[in-house]
mmCIF file of N, CA and C in Angstrom:
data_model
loop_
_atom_site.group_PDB
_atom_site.id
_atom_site.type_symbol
_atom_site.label_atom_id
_atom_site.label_comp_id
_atom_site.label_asym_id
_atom_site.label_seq_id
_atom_site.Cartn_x
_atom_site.Cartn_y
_atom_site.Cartn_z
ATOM 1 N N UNK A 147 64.417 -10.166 -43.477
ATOM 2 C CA UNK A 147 64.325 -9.765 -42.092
ATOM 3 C C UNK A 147 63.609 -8.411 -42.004
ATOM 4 N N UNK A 148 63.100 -8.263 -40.931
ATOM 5 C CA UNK A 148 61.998 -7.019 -41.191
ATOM 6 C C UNK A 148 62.293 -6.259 -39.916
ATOM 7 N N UNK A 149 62.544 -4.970 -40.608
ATOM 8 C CA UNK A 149 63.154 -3.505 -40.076
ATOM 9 C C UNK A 149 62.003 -3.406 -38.558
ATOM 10 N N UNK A 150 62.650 -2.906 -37.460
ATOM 11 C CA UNK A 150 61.984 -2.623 -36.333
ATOM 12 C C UNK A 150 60.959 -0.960 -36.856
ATOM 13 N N UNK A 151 61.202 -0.276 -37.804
ATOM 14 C CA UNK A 151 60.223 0.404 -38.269
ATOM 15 C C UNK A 151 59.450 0.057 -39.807
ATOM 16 N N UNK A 152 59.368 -0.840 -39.348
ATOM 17 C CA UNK A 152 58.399 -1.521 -40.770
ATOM 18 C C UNK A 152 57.151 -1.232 -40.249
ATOM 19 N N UNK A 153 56.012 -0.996 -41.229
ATOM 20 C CA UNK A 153 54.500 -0.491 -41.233
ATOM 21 C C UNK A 153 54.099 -1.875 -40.089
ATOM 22 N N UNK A 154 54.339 -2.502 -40.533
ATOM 23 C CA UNK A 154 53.853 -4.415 -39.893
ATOM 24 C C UNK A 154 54.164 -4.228 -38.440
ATOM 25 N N UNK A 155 55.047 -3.825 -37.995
ATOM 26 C CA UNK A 155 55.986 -4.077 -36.710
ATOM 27 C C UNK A 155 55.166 -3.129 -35.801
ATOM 28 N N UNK A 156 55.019 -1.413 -36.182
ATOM 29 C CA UNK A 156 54.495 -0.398 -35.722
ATOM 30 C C UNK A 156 52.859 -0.775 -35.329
ATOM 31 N N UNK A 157 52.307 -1.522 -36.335
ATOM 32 C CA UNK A 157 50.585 -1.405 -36.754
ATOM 33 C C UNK A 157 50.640 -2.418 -35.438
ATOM 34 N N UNK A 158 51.170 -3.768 -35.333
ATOM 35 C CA UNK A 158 50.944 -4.920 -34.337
ATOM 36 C C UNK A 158 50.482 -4.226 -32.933
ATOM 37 N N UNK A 159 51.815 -3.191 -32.173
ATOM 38 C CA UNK A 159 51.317 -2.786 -31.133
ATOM 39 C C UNK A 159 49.673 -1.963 -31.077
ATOM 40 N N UNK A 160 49.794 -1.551 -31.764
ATOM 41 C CA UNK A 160 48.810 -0.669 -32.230
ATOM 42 C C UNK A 160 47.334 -1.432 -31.882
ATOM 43 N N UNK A 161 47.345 -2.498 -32.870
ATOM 44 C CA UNK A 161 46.308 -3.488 -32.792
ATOM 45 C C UNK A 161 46.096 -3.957 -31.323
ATOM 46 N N UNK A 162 47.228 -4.188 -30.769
ATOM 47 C CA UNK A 162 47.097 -5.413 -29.528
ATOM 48 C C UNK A 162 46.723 -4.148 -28.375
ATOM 49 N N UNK A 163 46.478 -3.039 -28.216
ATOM 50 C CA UNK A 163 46.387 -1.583 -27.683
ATOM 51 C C UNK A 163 44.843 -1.280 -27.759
ATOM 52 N N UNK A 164 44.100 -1.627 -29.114
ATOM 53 C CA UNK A 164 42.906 -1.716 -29.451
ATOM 54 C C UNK A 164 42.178 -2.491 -29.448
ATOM 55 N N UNK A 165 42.364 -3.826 -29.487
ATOM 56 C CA UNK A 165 42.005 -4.802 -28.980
ATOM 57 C C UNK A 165 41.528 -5.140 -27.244
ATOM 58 N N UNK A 166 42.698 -5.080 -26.581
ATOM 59 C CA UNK A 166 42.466 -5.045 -25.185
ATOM 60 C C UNK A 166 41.671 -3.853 -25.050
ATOM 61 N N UNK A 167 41.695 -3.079 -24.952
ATOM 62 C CA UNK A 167 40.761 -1.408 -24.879
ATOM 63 C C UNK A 167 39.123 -1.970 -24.979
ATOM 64 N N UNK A 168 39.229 -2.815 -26.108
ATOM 65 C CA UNK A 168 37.491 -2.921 -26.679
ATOM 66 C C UNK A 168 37.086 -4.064 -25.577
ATOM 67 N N UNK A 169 38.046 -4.951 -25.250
ATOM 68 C CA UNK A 169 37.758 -6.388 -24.288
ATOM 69 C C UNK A 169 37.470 -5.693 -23.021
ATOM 70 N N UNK A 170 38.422 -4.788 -22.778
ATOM 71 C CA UNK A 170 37.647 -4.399 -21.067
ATOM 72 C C UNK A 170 37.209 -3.396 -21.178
ATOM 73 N N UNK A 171 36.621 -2.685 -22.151
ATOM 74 C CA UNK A 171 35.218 -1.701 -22.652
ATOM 75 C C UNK A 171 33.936 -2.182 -22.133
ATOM 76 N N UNK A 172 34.174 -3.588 -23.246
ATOM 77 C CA UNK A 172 32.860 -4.708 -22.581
ATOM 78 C C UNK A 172 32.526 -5.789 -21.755
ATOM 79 N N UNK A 173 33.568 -5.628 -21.043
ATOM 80 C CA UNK A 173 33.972 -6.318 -19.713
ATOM 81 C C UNK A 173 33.114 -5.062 -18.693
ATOM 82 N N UNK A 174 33.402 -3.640 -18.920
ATOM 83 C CA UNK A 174 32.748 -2.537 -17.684
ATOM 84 C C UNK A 174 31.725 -2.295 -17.998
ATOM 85 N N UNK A 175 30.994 -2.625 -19.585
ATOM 86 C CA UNK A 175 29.567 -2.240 -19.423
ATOM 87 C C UNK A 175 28.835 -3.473 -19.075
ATOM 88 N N UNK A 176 29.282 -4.547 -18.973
ATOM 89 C CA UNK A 176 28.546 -5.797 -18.427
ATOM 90 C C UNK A 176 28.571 -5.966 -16.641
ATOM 91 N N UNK A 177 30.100 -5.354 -16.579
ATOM 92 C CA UNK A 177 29.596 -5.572 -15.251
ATOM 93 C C UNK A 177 28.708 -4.052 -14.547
ATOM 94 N N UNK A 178 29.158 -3.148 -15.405
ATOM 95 C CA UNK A 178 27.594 -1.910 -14.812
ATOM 96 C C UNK A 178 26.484 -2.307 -15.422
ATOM 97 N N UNK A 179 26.322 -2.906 -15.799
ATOM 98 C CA UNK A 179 24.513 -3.731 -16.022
ATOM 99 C C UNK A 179 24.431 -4.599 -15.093
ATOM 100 N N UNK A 180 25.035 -5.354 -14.348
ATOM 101 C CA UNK A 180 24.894 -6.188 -13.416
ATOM 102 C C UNK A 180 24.944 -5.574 -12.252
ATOM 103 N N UNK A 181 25.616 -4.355 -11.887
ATOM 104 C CA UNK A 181 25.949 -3.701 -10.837
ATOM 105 C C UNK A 181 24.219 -2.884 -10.986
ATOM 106 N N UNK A 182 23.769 -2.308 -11.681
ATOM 107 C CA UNK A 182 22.259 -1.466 -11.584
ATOM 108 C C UNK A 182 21.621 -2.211 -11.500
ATOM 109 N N UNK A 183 21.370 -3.491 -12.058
ATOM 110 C CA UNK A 183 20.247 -4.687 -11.272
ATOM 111 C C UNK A 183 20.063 -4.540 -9.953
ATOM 112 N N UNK A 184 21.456 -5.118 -9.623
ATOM 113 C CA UNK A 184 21.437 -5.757 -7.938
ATOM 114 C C UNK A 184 21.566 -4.419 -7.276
ATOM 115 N N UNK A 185 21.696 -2.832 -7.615
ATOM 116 C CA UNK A 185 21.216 -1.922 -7.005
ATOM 117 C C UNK A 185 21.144 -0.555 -7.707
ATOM 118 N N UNK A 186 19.435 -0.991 -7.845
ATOM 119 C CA UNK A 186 18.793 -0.122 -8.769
ATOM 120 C C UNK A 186 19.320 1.401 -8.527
ATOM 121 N N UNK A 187 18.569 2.546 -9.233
ATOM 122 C CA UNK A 187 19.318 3.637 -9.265
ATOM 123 C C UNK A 187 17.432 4.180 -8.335
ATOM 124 N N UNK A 188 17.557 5.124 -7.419
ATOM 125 C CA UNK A 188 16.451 5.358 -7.040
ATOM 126 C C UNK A 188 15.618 6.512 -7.664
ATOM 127 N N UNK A 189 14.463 6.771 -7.273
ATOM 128 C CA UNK A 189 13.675 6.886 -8.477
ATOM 129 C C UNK A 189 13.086 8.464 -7.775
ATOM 130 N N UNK A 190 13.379 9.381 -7.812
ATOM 131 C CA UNK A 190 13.496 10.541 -8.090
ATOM 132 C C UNK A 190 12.596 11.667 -8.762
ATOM 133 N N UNK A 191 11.201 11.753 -8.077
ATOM 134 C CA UNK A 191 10.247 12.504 -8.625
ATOM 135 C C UNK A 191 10.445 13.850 -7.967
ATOM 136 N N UNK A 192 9.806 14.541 -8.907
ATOM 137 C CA UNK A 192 9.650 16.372 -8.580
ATOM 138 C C UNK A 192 8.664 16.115 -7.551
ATOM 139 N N UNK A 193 8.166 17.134 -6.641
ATOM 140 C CA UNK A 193 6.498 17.258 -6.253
ATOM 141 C C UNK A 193 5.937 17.422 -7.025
ATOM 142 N N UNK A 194 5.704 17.942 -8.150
ATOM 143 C CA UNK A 194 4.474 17.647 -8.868
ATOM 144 C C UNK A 194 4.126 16.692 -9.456
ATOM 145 N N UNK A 195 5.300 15.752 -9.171
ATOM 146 C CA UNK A 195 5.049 14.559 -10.019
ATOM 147 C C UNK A 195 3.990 13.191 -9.466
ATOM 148 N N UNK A 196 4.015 14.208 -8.024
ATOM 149 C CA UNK A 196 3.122 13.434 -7.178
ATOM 150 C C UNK A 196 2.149 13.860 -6.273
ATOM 151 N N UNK A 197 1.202 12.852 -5.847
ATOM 152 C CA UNK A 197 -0.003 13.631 -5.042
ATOM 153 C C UNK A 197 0.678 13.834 -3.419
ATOM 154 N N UNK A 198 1.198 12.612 -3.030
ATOM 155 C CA UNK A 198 1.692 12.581 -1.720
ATOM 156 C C UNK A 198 2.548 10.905 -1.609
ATOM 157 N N UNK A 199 3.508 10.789 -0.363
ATOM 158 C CA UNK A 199 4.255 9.999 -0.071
ATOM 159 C C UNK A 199 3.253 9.225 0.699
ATOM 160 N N UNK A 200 3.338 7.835 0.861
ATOM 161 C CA UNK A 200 2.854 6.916 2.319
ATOM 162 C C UNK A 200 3.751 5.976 2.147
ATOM 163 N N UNK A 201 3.593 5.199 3.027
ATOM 164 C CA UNK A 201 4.066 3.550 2.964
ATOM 165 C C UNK A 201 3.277 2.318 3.604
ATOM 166 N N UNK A 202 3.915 1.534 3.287
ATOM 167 C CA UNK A 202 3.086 0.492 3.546
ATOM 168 C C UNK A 202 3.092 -0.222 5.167
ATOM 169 N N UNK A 203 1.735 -0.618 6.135
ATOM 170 C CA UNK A 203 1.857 -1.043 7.436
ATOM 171 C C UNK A 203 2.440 -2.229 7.324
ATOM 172 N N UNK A 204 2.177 -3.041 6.452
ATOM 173 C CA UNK A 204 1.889 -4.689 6.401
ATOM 174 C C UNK A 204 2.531 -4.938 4.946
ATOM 175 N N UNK A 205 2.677 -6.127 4.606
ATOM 176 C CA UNK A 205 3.218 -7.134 3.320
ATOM 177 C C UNK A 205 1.564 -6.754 2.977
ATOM 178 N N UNK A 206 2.038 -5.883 1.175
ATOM 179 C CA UNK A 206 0.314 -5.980 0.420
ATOM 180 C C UNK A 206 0.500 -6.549 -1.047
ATOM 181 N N UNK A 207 -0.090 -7.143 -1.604
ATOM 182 C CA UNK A 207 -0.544 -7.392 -2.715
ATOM 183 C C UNK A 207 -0.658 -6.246 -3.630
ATOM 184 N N UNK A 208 0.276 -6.123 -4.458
ATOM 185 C CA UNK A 208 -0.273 -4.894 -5.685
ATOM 186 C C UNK A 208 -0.893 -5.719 -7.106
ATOM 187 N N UNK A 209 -1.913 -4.840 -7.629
ATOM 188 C CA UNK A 209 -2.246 -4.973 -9.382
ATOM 189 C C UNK A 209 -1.851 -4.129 -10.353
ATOM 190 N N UNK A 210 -2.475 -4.603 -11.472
ATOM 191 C CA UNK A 210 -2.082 -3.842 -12.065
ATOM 192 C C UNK A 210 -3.330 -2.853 -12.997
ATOM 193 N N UNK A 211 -4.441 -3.518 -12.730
ATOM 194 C CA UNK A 211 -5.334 -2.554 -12.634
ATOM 195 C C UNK A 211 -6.380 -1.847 -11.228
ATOM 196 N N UNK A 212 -7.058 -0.819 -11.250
ATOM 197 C CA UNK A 212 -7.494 -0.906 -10.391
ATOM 198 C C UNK A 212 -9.336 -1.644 -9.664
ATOM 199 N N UNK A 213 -9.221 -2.721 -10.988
ATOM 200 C CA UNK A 213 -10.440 -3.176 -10.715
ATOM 201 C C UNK A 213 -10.642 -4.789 -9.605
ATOM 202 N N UNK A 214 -11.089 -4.834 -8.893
ATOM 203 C CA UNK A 214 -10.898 -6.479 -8.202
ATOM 204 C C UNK A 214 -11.163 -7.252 -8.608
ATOM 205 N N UNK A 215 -11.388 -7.627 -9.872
ATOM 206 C CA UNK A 215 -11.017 -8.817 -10.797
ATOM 207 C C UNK A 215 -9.384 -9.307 -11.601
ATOM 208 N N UNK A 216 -8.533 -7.830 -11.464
ATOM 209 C CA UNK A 216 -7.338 -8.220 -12.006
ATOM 210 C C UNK A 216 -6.542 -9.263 -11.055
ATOM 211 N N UNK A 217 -5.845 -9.805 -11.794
ATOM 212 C CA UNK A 217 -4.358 -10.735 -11.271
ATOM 213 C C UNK A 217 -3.472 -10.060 -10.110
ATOM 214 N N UNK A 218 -2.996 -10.787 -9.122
ATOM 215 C CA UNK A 218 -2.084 -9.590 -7.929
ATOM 216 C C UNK A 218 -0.404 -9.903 -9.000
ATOM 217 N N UNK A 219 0.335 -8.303 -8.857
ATOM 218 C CA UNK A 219 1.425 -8.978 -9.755
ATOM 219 C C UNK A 219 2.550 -8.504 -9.183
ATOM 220 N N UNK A 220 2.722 -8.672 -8.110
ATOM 221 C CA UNK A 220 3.725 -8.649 -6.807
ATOM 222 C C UNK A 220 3.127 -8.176 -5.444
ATOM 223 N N UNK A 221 3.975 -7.930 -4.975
ATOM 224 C CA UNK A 221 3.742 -7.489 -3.049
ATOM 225 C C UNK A 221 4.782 -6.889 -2.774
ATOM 226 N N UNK A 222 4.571 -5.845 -2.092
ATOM 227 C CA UNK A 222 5.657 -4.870 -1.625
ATOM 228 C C UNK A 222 5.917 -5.242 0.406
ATOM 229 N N UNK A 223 7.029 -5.182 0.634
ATOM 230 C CA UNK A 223 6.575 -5.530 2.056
ATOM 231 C C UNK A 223 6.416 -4.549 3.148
ATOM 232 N N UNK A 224 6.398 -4.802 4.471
ATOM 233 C CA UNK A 224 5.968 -3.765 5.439
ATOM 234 C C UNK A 224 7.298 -2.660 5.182
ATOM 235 N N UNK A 225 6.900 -1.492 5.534
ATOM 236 C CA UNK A 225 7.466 -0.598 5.219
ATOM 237 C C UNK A 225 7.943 0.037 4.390
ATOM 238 N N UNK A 226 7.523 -0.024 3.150
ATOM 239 C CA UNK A 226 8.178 0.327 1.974
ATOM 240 C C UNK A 226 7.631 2.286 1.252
ATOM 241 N N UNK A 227 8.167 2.650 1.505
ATOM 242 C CA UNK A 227 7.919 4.239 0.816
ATOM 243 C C UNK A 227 7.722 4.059 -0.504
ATOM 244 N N UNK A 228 6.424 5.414 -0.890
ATOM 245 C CA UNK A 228 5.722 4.901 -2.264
ATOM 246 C C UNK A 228 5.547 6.349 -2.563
ATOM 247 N N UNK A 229 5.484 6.771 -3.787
ATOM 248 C CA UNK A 229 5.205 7.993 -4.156
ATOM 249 C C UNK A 229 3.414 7.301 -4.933
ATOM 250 N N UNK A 230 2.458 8.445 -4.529
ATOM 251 C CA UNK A 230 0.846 8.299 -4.463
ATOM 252 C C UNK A 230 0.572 9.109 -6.358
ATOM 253 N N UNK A 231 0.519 8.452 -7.066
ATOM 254 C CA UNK A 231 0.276 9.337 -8.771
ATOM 255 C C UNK A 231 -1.047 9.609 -8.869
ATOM 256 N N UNK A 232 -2.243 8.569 -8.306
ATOM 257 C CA UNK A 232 -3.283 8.551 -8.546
ATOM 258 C C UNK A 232 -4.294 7.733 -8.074
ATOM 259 N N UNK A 233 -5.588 7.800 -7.520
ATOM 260 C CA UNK A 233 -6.640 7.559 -6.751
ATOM 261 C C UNK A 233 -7.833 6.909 -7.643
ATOM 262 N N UNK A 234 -8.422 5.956 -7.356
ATOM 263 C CA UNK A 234 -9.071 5.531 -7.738
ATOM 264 C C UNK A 234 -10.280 4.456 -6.359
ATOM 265 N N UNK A 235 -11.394 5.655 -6.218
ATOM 266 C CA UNK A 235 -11.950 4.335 -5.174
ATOM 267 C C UNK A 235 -10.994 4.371 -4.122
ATOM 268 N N UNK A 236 -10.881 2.742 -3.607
ATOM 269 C CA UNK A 236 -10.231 2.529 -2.701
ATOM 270 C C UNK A 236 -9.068 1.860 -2.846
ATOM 271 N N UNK A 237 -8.702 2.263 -3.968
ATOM 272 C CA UNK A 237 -7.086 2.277 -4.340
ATOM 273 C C UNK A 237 -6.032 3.690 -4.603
ATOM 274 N N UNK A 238 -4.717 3.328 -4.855
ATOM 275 C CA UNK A 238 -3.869 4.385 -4.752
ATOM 276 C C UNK A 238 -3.123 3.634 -6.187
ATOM 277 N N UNK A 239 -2.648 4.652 -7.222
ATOM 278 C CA UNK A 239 -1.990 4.181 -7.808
ATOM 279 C C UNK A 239 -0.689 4.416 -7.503
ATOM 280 N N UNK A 240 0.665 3.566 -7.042
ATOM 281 C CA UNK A 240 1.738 4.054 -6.732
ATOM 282 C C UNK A 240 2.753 4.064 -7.427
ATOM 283 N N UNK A 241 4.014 4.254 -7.329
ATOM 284 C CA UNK A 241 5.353 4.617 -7.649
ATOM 285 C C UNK A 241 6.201 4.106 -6.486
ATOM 286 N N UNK A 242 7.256 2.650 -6.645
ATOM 287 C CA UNK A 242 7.916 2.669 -5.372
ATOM 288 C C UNK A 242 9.220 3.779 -5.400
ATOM 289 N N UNK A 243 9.837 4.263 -3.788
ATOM 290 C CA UNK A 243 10.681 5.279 -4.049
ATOM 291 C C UNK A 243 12.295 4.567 -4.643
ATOM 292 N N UNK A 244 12.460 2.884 -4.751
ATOM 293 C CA UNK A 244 13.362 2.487 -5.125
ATOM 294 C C UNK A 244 12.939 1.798 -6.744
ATOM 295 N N UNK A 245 13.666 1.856 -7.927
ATOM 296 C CA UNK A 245 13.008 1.501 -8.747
ATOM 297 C C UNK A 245 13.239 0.028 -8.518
ATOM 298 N N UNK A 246 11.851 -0.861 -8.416
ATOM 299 C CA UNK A 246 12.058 -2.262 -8.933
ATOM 300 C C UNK A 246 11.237 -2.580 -10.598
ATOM 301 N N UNK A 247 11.013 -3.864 -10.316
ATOM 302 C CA UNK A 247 10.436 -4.228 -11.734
ATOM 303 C C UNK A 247 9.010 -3.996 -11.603
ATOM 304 N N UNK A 248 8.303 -3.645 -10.844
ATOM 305 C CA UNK A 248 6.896 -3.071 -10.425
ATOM 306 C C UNK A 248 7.102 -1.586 -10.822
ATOM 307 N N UNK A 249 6.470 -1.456 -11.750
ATOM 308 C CA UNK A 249 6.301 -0.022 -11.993
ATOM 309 C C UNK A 249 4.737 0.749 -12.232
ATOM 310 N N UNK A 250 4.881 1.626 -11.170
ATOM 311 C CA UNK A 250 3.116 2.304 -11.177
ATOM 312 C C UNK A 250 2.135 1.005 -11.059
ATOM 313 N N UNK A 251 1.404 0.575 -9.989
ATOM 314 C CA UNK A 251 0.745 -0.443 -9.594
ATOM 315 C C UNK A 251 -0.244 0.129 -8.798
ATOM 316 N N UNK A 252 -1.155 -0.704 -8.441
ATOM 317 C CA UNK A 252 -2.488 -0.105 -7.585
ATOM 318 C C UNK A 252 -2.598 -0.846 -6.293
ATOM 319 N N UNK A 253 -2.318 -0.663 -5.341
ATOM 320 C CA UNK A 253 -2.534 -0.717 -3.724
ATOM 321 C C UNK A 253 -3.819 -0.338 -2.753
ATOM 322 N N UNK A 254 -3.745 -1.248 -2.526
ATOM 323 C CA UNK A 254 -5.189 -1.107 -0.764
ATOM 324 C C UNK A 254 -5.009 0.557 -0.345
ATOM 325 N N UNK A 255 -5.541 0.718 -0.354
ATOM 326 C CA UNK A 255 -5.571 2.514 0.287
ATOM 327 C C UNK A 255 -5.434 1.903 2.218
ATOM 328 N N UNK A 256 -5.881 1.066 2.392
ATOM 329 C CA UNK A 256 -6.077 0.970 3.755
ATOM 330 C C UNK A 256 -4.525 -0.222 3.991
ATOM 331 N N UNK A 257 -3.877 -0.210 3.106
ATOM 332 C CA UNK A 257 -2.708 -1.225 3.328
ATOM 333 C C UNK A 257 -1.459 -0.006 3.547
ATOM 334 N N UNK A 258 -1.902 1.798 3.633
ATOM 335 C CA UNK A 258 -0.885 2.312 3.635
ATOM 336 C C UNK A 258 -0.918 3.428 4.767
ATOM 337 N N UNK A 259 0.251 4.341 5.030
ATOM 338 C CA UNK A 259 -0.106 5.703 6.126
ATOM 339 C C UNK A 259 0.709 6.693 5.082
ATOM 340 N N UNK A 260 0.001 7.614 5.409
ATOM 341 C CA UNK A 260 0.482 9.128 5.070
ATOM 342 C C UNK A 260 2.582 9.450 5.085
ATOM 343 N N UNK A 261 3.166 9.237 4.409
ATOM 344 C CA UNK A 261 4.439 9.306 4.982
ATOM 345 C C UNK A 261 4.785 10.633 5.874
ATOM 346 N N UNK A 262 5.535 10.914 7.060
ATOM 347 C CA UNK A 262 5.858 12.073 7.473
ATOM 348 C C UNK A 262 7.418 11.496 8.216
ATOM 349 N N UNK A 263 8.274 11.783 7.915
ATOM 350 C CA UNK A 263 9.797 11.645 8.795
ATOM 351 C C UNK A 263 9.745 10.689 10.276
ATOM 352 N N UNK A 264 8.511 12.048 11.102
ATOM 353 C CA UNK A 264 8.408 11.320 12.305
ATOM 354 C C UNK A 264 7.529 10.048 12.588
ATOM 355 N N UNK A 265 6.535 10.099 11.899
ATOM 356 C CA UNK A 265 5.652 9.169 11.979
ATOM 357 C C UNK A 265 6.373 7.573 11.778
ATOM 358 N N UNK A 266 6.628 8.105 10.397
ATOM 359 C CA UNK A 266 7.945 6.452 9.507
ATOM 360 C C UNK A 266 9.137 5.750 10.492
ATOM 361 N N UNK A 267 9.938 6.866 11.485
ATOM 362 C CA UNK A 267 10.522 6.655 12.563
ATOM 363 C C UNK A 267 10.007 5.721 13.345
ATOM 364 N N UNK A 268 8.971 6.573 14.236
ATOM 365 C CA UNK A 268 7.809 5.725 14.944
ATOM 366 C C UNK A 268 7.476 4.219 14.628
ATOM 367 N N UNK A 269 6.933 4.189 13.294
ATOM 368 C CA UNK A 269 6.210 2.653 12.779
ATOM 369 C C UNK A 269 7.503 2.471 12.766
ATOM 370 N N UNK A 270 8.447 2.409 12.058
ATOM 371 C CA UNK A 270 9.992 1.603 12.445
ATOM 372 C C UNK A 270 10.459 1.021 13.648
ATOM 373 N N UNK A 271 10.369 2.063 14.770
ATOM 374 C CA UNK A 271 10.591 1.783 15.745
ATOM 375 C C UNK A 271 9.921 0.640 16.632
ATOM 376 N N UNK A 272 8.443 1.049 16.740
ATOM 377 C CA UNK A 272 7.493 0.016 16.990
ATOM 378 C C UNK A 272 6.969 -1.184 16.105
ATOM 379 N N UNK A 273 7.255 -1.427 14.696
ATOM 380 C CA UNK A 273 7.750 -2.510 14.489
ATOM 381 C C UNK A 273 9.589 -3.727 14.843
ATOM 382 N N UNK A 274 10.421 -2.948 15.155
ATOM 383 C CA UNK A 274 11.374 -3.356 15.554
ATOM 384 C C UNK A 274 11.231 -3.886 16.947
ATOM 385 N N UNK A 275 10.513 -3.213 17.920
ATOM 386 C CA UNK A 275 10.097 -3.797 19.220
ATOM 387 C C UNK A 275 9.234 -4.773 19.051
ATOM 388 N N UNK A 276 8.153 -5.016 18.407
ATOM 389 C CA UNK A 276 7.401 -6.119 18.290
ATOM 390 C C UNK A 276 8.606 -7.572 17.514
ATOM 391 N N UNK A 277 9.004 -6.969 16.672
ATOM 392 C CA UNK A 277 9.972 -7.932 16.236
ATOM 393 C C UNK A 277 10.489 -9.431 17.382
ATOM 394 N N UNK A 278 11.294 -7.998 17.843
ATOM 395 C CA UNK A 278 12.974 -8.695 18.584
ATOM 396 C C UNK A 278 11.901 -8.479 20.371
ATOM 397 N N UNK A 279 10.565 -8.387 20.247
ATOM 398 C CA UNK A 279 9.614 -8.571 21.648
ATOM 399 C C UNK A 279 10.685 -8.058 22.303
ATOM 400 N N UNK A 280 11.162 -6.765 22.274
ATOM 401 C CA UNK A 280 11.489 -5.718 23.834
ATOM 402 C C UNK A 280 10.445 -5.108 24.454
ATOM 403 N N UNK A 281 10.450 -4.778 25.825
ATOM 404 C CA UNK A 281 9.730 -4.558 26.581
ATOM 405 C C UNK A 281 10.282 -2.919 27.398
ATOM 406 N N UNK A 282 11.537 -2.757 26.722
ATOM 407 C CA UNK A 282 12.411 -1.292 27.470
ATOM 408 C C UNK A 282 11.665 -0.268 26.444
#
């Protein structure tokens, strides 16, 4: 019969303490990998890290180079805020301000506006009226 302080008796809790610990260890880093997918962490440049903010009027087509022979390798849609890295021609190379799986891509220069607080308001606004066609 085996003593309630036997090495065996003590070590069991021990184990079953370390065990569970490691199971929902990797139970919370699976579900925070699933949780930063479905909402990315946003993407956070200095000013110098950039030339200037715009966004987009319309649904555009991005590449991934800036020549018009490359492949389009997503679309960002109307309204989307972009940090501006670099110019080329009549493209912009961008940065979206939320990270998706598009990273640094080249955009229509004429598919975007200058970002400013009030302005972004504005196009918000007057796209929401065209939307839902109010007339107040």
């Amino acid at each position: 019969m085996e003593n309630e302080s036997s090495p065996k008796k003590s070590n069991r809790g021990f184990n079953f303490v370390i065990k569970w610990s490691l199971l929902f260890f990797v139970i919370l880093v699976i579900v925070g990998l699933i949780y930063r997918n479905l909402y990315p962490v946003k993407l956070d440049l200095a000013q110098d890290d950039y030339i200037k903010q715009v966004f987009t009027i319309q649904k555009s087509y991005v590449y991934s180079e800036p020549t018009d022979s490359t492949s389009i390798v997503g679309e960002f849609e109307s309204s989307e805020i972009l940090y501006v890295i670099d110019e080329h021609e009549n493209k912009y190379l961008v940065r979206p301000l939320i990270t998706t799986y598009l990273d640094s891509v080249w955009i229509e220069q004429e598919h975007v506006f200058e970002y400013s607080p009030e302005y972004y308001r504005q196009f918000k606004y007057e796209e929401d009226r065209r939307r839902f066609n109010t007339d107040n």
